[in-house]
XYZ file of C-alpha atoms in Angstrom:
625
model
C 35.296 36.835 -15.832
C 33.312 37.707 -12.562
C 33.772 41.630 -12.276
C 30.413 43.290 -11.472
C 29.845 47.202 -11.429
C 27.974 48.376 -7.718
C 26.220 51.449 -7.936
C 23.603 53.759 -6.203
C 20.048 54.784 -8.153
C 17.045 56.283 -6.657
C 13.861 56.853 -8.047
C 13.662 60.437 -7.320
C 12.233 62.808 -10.380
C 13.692 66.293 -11.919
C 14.943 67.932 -15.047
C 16.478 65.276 -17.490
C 19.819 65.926 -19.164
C 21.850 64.303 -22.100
C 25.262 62.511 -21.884
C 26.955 66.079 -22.258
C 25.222 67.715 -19.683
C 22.788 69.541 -21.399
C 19.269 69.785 -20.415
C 16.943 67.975 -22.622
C 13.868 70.173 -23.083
C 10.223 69.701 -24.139
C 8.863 70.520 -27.978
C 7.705 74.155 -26.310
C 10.806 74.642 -24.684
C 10.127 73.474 -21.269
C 12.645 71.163 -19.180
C 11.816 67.931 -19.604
C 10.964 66.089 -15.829
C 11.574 62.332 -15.892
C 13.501 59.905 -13.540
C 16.950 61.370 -12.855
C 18.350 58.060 -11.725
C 22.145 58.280 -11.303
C 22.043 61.885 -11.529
C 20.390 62.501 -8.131
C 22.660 64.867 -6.446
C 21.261 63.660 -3.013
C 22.860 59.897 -3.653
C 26.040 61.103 -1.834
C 23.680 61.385 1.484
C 23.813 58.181 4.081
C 20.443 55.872 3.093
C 19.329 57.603 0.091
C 18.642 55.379 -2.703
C 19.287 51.229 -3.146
C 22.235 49.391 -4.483
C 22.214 47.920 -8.010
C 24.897 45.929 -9.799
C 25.527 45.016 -13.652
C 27.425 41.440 -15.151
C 29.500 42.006 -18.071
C 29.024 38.825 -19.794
C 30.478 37.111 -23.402
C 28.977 39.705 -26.412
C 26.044 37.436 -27.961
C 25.364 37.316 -31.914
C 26.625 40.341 -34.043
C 29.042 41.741 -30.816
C 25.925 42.545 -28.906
C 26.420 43.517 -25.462
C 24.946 41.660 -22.783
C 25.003 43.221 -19.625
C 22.491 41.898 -17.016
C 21.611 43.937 -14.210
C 19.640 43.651 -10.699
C 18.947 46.298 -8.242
C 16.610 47.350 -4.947
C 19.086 45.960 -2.420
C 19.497 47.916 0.602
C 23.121 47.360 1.761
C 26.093 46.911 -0.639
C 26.383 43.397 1.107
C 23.275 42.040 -0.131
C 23.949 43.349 -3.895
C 27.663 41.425 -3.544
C 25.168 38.301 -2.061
C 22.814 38.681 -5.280
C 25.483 39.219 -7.719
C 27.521 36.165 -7.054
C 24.415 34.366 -7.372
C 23.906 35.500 -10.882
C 27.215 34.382 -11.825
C 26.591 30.898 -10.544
C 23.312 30.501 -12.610
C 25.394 32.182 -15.600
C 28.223 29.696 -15.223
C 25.273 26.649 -15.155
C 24.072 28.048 -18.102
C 21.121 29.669 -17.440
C 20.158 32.592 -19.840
C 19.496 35.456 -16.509
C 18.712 38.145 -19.433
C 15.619 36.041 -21.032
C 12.502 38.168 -20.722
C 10.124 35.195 -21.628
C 7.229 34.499 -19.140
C 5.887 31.076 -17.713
C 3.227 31.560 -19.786
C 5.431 31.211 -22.811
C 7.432 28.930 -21.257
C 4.802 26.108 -20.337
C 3.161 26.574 -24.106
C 6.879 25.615 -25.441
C 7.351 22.711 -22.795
C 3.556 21.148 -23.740
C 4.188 21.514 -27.607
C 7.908 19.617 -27.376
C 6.360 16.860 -25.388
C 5.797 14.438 -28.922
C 5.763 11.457 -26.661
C 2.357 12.041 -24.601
C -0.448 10.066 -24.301
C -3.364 11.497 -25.395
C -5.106 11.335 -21.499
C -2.002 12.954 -20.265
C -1.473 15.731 -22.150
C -5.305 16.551 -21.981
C -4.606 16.576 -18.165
C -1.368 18.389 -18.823
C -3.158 20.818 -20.625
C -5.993 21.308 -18.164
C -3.845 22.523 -15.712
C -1.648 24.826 -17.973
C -5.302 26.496 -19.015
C -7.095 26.837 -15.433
C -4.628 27.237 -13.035
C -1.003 27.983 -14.144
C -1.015 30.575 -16.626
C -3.865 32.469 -14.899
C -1.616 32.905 -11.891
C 1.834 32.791 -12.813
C 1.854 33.394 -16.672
C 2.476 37.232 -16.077
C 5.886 36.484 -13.866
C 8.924 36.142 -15.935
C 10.261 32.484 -16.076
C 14.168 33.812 -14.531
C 12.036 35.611 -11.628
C 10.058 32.376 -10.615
C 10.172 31.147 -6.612
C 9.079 30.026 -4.346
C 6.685 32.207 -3.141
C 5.096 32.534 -6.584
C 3.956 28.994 -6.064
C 2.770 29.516 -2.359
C 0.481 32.435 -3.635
C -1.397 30.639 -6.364
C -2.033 27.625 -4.124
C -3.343 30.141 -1.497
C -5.694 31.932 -4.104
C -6.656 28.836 -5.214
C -7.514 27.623 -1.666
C -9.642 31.119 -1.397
C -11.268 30.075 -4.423
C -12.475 26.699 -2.920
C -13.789 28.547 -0.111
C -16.343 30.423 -3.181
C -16.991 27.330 -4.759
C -18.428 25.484 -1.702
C -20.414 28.746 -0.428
C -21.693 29.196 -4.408
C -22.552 25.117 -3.800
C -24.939 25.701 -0.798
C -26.658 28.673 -2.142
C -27.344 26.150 -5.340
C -28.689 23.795 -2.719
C -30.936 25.717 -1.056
C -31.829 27.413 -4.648
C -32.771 24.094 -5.651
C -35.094 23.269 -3.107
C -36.710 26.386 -3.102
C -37.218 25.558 -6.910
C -38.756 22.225 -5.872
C -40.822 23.503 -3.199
C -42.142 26.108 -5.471
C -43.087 23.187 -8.452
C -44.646 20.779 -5.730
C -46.629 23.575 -4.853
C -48.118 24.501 -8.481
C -48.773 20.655 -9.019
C -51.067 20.590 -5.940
C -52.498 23.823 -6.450
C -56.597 23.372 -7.048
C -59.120 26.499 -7.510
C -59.043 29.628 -8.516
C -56.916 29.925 -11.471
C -55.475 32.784 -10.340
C -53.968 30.880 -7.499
C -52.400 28.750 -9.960
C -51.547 31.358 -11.961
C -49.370 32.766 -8.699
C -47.993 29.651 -8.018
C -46.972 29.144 -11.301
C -45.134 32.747 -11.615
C -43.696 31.920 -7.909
C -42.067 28.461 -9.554
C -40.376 30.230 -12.831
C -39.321 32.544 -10.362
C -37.389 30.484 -8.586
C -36.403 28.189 -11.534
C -34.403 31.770 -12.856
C -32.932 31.943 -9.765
C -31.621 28.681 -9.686
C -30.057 29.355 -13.458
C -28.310 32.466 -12.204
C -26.902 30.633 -9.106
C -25.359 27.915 -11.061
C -23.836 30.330 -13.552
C -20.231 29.765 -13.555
C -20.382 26.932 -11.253
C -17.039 24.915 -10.799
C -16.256 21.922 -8.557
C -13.882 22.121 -5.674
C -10.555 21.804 -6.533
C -9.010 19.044 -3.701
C -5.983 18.488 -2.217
C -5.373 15.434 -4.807
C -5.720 17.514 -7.657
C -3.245 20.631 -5.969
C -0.565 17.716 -6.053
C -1.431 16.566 -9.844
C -0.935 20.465 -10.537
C 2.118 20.708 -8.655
C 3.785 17.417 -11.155
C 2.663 19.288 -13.701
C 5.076 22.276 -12.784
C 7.705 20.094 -11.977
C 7.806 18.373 -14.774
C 8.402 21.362 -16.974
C 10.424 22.645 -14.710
C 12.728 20.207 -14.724
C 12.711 20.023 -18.596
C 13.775 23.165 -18.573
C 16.790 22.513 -16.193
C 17.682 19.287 -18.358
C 17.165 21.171 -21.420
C 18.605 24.484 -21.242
C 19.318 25.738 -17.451
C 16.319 27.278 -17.493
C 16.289 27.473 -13.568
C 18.201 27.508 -11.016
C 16.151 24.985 -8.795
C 12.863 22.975 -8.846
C 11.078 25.443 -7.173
C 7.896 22.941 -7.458
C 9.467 20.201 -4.751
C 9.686 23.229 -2.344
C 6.276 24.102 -2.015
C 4.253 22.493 0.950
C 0.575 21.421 0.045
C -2.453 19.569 2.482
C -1.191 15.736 2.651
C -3.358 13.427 0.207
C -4.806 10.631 1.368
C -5.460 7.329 -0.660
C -9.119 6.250 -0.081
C -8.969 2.452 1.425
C -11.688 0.252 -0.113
C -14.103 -0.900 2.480
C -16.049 -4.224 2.317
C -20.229 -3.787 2.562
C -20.318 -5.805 5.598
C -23.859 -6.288 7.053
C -23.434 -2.982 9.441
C -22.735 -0.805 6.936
C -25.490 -1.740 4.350
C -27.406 -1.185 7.159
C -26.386 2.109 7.794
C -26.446 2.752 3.686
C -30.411 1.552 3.381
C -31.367 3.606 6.314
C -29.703 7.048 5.400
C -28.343 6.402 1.624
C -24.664 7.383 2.833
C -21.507 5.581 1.978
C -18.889 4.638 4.219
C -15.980 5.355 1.612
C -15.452 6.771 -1.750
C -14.095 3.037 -2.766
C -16.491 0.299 -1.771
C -16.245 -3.984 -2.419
C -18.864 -6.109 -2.959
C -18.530 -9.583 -0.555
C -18.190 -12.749 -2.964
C -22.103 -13.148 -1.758
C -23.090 -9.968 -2.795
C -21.274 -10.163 -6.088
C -22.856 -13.223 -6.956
C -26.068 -11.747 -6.402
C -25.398 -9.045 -9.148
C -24.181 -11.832 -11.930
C -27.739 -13.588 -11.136
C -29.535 -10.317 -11.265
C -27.920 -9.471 -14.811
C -27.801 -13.122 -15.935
C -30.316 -11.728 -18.895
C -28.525 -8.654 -19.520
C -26.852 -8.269 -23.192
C -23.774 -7.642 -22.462
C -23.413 -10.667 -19.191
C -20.426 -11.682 -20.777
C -19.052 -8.350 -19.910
C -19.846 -7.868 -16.661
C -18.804 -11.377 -15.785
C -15.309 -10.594 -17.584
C -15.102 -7.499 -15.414
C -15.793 -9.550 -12.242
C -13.425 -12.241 -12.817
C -10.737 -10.893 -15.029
C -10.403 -7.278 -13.805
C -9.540 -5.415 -17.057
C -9.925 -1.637 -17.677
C -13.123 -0.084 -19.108
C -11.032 1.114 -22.170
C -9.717 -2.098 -22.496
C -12.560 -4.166 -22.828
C -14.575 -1.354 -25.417
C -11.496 -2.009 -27.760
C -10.861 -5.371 -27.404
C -10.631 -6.824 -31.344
C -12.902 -9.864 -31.926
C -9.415 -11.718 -33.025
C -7.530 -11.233 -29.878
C -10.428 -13.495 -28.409
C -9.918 -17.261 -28.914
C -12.254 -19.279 -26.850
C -11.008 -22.488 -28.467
C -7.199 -22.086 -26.299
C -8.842 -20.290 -23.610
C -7.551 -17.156 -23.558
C -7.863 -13.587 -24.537
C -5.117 -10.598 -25.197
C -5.019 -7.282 -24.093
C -3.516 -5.542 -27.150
C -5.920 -2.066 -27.083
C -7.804 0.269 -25.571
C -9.936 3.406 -25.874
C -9.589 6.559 -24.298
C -12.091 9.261 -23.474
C -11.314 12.902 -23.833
C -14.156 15.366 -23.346
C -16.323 12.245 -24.329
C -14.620 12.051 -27.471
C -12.878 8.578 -28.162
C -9.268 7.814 -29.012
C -7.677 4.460 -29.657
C -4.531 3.830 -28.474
C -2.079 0.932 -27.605
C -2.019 0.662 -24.122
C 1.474 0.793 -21.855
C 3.481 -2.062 -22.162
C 2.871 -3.546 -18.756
C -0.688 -3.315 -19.853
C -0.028 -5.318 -23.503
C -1.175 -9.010 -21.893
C -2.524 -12.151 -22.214
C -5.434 -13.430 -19.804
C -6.255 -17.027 -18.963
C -10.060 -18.069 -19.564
C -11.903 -20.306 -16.676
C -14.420 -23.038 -18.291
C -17.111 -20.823 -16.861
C -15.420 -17.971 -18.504
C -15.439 -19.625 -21.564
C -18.722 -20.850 -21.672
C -20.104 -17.221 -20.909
C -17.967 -15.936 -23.871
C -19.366 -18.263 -26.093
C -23.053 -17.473 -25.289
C -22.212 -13.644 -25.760
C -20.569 -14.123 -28.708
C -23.196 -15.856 -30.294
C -26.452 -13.941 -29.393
C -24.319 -10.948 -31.027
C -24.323 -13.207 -34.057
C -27.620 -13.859 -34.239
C -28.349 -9.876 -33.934
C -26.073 -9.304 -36.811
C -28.184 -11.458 -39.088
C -31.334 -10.250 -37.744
C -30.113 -6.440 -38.004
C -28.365 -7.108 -41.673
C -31.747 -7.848 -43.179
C -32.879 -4.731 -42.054
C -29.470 -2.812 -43.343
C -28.998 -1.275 -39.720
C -26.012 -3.096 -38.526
C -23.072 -1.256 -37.943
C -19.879 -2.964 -38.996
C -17.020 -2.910 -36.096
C -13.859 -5.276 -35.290
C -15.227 -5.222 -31.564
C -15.864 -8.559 -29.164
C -18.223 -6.605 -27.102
C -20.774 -4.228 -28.595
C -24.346 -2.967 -28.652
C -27.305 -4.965 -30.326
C -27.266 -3.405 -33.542
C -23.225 -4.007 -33.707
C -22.206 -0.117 -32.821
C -18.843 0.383 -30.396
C -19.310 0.678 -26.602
C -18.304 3.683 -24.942
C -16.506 3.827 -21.896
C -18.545 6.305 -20.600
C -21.678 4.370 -21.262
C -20.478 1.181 -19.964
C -20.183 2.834 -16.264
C -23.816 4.567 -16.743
C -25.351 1.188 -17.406
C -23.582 -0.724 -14.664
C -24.502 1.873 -12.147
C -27.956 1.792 -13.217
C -28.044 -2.006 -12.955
C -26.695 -1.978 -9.518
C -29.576 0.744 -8.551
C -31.811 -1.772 -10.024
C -30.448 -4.721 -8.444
C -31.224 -3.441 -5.159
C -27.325 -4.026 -4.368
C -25.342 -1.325 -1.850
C -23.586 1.199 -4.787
C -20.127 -0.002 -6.163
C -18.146 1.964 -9.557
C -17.374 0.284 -12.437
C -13.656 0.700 -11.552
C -14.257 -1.026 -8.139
C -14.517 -4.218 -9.896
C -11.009 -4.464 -10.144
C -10.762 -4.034 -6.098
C -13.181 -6.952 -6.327
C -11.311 -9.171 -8.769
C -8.215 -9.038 -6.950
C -9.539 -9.572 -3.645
C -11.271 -12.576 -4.854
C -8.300 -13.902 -6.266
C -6.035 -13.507 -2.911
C -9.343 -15.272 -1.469
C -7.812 -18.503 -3.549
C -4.458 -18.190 -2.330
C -3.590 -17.035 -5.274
C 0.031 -14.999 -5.354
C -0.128 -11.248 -5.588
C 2.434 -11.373 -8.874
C -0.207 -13.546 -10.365
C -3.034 -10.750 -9.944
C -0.343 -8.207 -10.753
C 0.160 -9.624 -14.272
C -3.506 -10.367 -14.495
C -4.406 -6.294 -13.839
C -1.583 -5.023 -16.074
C 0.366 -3.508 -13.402
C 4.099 -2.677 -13.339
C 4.883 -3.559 -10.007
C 3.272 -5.893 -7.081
C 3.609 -2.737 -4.839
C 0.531 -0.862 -7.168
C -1.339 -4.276 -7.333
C -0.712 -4.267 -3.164
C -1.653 -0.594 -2.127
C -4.497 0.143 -4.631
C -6.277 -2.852 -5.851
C -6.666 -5.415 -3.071
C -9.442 -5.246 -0.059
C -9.214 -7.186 3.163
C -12.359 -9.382 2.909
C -14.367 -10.820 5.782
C -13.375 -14.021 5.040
C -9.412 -12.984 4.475
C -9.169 -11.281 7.908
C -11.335 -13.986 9.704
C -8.730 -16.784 8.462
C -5.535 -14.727 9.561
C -7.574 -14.256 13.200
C -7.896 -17.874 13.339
C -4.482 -18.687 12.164
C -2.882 -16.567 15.005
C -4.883 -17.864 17.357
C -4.275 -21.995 16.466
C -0.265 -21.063 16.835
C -0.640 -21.257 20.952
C -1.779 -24.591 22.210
C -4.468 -23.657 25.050
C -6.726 -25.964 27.327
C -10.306 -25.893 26.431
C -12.936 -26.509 29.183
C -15.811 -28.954 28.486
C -17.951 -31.092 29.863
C -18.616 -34.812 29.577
C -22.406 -35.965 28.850
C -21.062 -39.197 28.188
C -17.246 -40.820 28.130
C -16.464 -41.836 24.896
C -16.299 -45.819 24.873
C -14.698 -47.741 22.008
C -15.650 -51.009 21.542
C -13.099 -53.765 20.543
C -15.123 -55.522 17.597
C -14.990 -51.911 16.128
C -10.702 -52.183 15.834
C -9.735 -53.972 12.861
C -6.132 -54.913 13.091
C -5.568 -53.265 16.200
C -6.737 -49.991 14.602
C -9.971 -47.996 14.668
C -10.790 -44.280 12.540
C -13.343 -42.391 14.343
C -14.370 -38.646 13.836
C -15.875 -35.753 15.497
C -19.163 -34.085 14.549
C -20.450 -31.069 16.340
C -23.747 -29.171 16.461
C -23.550 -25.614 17.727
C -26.761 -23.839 19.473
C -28.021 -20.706 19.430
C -26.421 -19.884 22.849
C -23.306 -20.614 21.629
C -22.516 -23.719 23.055
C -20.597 -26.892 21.205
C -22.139 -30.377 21.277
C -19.423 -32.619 20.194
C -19.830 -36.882 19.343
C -17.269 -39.293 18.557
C -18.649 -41.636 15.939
C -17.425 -44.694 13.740
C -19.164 -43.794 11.064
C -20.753 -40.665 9.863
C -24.458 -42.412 10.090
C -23.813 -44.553 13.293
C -24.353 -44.115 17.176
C -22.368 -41.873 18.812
C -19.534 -43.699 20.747
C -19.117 -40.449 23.325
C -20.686 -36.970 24.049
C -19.449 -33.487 25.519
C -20.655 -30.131 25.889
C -17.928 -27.023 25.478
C -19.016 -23.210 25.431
C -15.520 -22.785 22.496
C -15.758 -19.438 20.897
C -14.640 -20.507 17.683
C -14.632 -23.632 15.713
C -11.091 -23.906 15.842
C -11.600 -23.946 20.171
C -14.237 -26.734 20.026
C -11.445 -28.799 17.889
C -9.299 -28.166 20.100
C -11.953 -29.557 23.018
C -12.385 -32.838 21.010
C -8.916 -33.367 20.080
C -7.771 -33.174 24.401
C -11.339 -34.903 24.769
C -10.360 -38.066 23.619
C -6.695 -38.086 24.033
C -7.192 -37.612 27.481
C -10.195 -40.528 27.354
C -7.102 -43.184 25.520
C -4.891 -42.075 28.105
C -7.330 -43.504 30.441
C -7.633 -46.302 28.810
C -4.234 -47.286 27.458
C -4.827 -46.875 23.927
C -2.454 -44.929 21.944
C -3.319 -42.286 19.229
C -1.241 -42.523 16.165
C -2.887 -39.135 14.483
C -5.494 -36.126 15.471
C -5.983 -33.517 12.956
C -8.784 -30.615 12.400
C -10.371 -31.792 8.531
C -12.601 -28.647 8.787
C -12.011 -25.014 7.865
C -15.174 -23.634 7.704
C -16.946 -20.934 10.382
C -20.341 -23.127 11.148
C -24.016 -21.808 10.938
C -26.011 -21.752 14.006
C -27.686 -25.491 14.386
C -25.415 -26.923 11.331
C -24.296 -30.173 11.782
C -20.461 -30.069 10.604
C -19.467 -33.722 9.824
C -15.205 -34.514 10.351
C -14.515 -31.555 12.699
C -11.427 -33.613 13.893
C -10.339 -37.211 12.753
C -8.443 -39.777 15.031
C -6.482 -42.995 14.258
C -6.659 -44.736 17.413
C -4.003 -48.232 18.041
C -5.778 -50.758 20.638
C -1.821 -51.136 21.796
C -2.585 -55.380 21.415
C 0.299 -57.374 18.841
C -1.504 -58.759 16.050
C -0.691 -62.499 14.950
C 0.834 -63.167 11.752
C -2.673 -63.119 9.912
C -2.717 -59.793 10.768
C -0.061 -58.584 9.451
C -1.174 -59.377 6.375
C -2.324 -55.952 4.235
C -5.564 -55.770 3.769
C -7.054 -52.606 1.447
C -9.659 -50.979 2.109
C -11.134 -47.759 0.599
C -11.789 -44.546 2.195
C -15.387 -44.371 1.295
C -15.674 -47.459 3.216
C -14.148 -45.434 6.511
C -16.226 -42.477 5.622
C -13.048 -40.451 4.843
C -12.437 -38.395 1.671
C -9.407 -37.797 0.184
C -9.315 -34.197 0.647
C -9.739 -35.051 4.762
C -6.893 -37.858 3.989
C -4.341 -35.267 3.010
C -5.522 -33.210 5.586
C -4.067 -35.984 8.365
């Protein structure tokens, strides 16, 4: 029953007494001076003293009283405000006379979480240890809010501030430590010059040791939000669990907006701009399809090929591919399953089963296949060589060292980033080979559920938003496609009006194509031909922008030329899809079937076949019309 008790209190000091009014007194006799509390005899005066109230709630185990009380309100009001309050959270459930802290608290959420992954709770753990129990373990768990929250990301934020200033000194420590050895390298004559140079570089090598005592990287704005799920979610254990709080005073707190780094292609201009001052555009970069072909034929000799050409063209996970089980590969069906992986946790690894979106089977190319195979057995032949020599080391992995040991993660994404430095190749991570994998894939026209279940994703919207980069090539096609939607008039100029000869029309029919040359400048030279080999029949000259423009000039070209002549064109169609190189002939840039308009006698109506090699056609250009 709701029936709080208001009262007065102050914190004024004076001679204690008992319940019966008599004055408690010191061992020598003395009164004893101690808060007087309710006692005051100013609290009858207007503004002395702050309002307090007490709950009389249900007697807990044994008929123990439980009487909850608040106080430091100014005005009765606000005590009445607070006190109904209180009863709401007691009616929820909430247990308002617990005196446990958050420290407490988050220890007994992180030990009843069974269910973790290993990774997780590490993380989980991580930010229990560094950041929440340092600055709001002290504060009880009833008496958390908002502001608690707001404080610690502030302090942390003044922290960062430290960190980057304890950064530059390291810096500039660090190059005073270099100066100072460059300078006792090149130090000649008197020995006691070296001598000083030498005491001048230890010196500064001290100094650097000092600086970088305690050194701790920046904590960003991503890992504030990790933090702040980390509260929530034991906050809102808490409220599932046992009414713990009253809100989720995490999803109040404002922090700096996160940002999702967008992978950026190494286009031309900025591997320019990375050879001449070693910066990179993003945090996330993409290899072209050029560039990543490079790297396979750089590391066509390295041991473990296989593996980087799995990473390129399957995109698994690092973990993943360290614990894949030589029985999960069979290159006979062409295919391999996903059924493991290994974790890394302070460098020390974990196997676990991966999520269950992650549990998959992946299709194997022929190329794939083949590459496989070739791994597989030069890892054979190192087993029998190392055997002899009792040094191999037993393991149920597809993918190991030479002498048979386990790959770790960790040392998988040294090596490729030291094969990339050595391949002379603008910097990509291990993990960006994913990006590159998927983006390669939409380059096929492949559908995005298809590189979803590929990746081990649980929905196409992760697959969409974090692994896929707009290539060159991707962007350029969907420019082009816009653009061919509007029909527009393309100006050109005639070198010579296309003439078409009637021996060339076999039953009233002729096939004749378009090649086109494009200079330097720019400018289109376009020929009508009957064959691919033979004279040209016509010649014009168009300044097109695009490839797609000059088929467009060649296409109104010559219907414009029959038009003329009263012949009638029974199909025009582009057969060519590809952006031309400067002085590259590009044979079938558009096709025509041309009718001479004359009846043919009854011999001709007889079918005659002929092949499409004989017209100079291929199929591919035949489904194209």
């Amino acid at each position: 029953m709701y029936s709080p008790n208001f009262y007065r209190r102050c914190q004024c000091t004076g001679p204690l007494i008992d319940k019966k009014g008599n004055p408690v007194l010191n061992d020598d006799g003395t009164p004893k001076i101690g808060d007087i509390g309710l006692t005051c005899p100013k609290l009858g005066r207007k503004g002395h003293g702050t309002r307090y109230f007490a709950l009389e709630l249900e007697r807990g185990e044994n008929g123990k009283r439980r009487r909850p009380k608040r106080g430091g309100f100014p005005t009765r009001e606000k005590a009445e405000e607070a006190a109904e309050k209180l009863y709401e959270e007691v009616v929820r459930g909430t247990d308002v006379l617990s005196t446990e802290t958050m420290a407490d608290y988050l220890r007994r959420w992180i030990n009843s979480k069974k269910a973790l992954a290993r990774t997780t709770r590490h993380g989980y753990q991580e930010h229990i240890d560094l950041y929440l129990i340092p600055h709001l373990g002290h504060i009880k768990r009833r008496d958390l809010r908002v502001r608690h929250l707001d404080a610690m990301y502030n302090a942390v934020e003044h922290e960062n501030a430290e960190r980057i200033l304890q950064r530059l000194r390291v810096e500039e420590l660090t190059k005073t430590r270099d100066a100072a050895h460059q300078a006792w390298v090149r130090a000649a004559g008197k020995k006691e010059e070296r001598r000083r140079m030498r005491r001048a570089y230890l010196e500064a090598n001290a100094a650097l040791r000092e600086g970088r005592w305690g050194l701790r990287k920046v904590t960003s704005a991503a890992t504030m939000h990790r933090i702040n799920d980390t509260l929530s979610s034991a906050i809102t254990w808490g409220m599932k669990r046992e009414e713990a709080f009253s809100r989720n005073w995490a999803r109040l707190v404002e922090l700096p907006a996160v940002t999702r780094p967008k992978p950026l292609v190494w286009t031309p201009e900025r591997v320019d701009h990375w050879s001449r001052t070693g910066e990179k555009p993003g945090p996330v970069m993409v290899w072209t399809p050029e560039q990543t072909g490079a790297f396979l034929d750089f590391v066509r000799d390295d041991w473990l090929y296989d593996l980087w050409h799995t990473f390129i063209f399957l995109g698994p996970r690092r973990g993943e591919m360290c614990a894949l089980p030589v029985q999960e590969v069979n290159l006979a069906a062409l295919w391999l399953r996903i059924s493991a992986q290994i974790v890394e946790v302070a460098y020390r690894l974990y196997g676990e089963a991966p999520k269950a979106e992650s549990v998959r089977t992946l299709n194997l190319s022929d190329e794939s296949t083949e590459v496989l195979g070739q791994g597989r057995a030069r890892r054979e032949k190192a087993r029998e060589e190392w055997s002899s020599a009792e040094a191999w080391v037993a393991s149920d992995r597809f993918f190991t060292h030479e002498n048979g040991e386990g790959l770790h993660p960790d040392w998988v994404s040294r090596r490729f980033k030291r094969l990339v430095e050595l391949s002379g190749l603008p910097p990509v991570r291990l993990h960006d080979l994913r990006h590159i994998s998927a983006s390669l894939s939409l380059l096929q026209g492949n559908d995005i559920k298809v590189v979803q279940e590929r990746l081990g994703h649980s929905s196409r919207q992760i697959t969409s938003d974090t692994y896929t980069s707009v290539l060159p090539e991707l962007a350029r096609r969907e420019t082009q496609s816009m653009t061919s939607v509007i029909p527009r008039s393309v100006p050109y100029d005639v070198l010579r009006q296309v003439e078409l000869p009637q021996k060339l029309f076999e039953d009233g029919m002729i096939v004749v194509h378009a090649d086109a040359v494009r200079a330097r400048d720019g400018a289109w030279t376009i020929s009508v031909k009957a064959r691919h080999d033979g004279r040209p029949l016509g010649r014009i000259k168009t300044s097109a922008a695009s490839q797609e423009r000059a088929a467009q000039a060649a296409i109104q070209w010559v219907r414009d030329r029959c038009k003329e002549v009263s012949l009638k064109i029974l199909s025009a169609a582009r057969v060519s899809g590809h952006l031309p190189e400067s002085g590259k002939r590009l044979h079938r840039l558009a096709r025509f079937v041309i009718d001479s308009g004359e009846e043919p006698g009854l011999a001709g109506w007889t079918p005659v076949p002929v092949s499409p090699s004989a017209l100079g056609v291929s199929e591919q250009d035949q489904g194209a019309a």
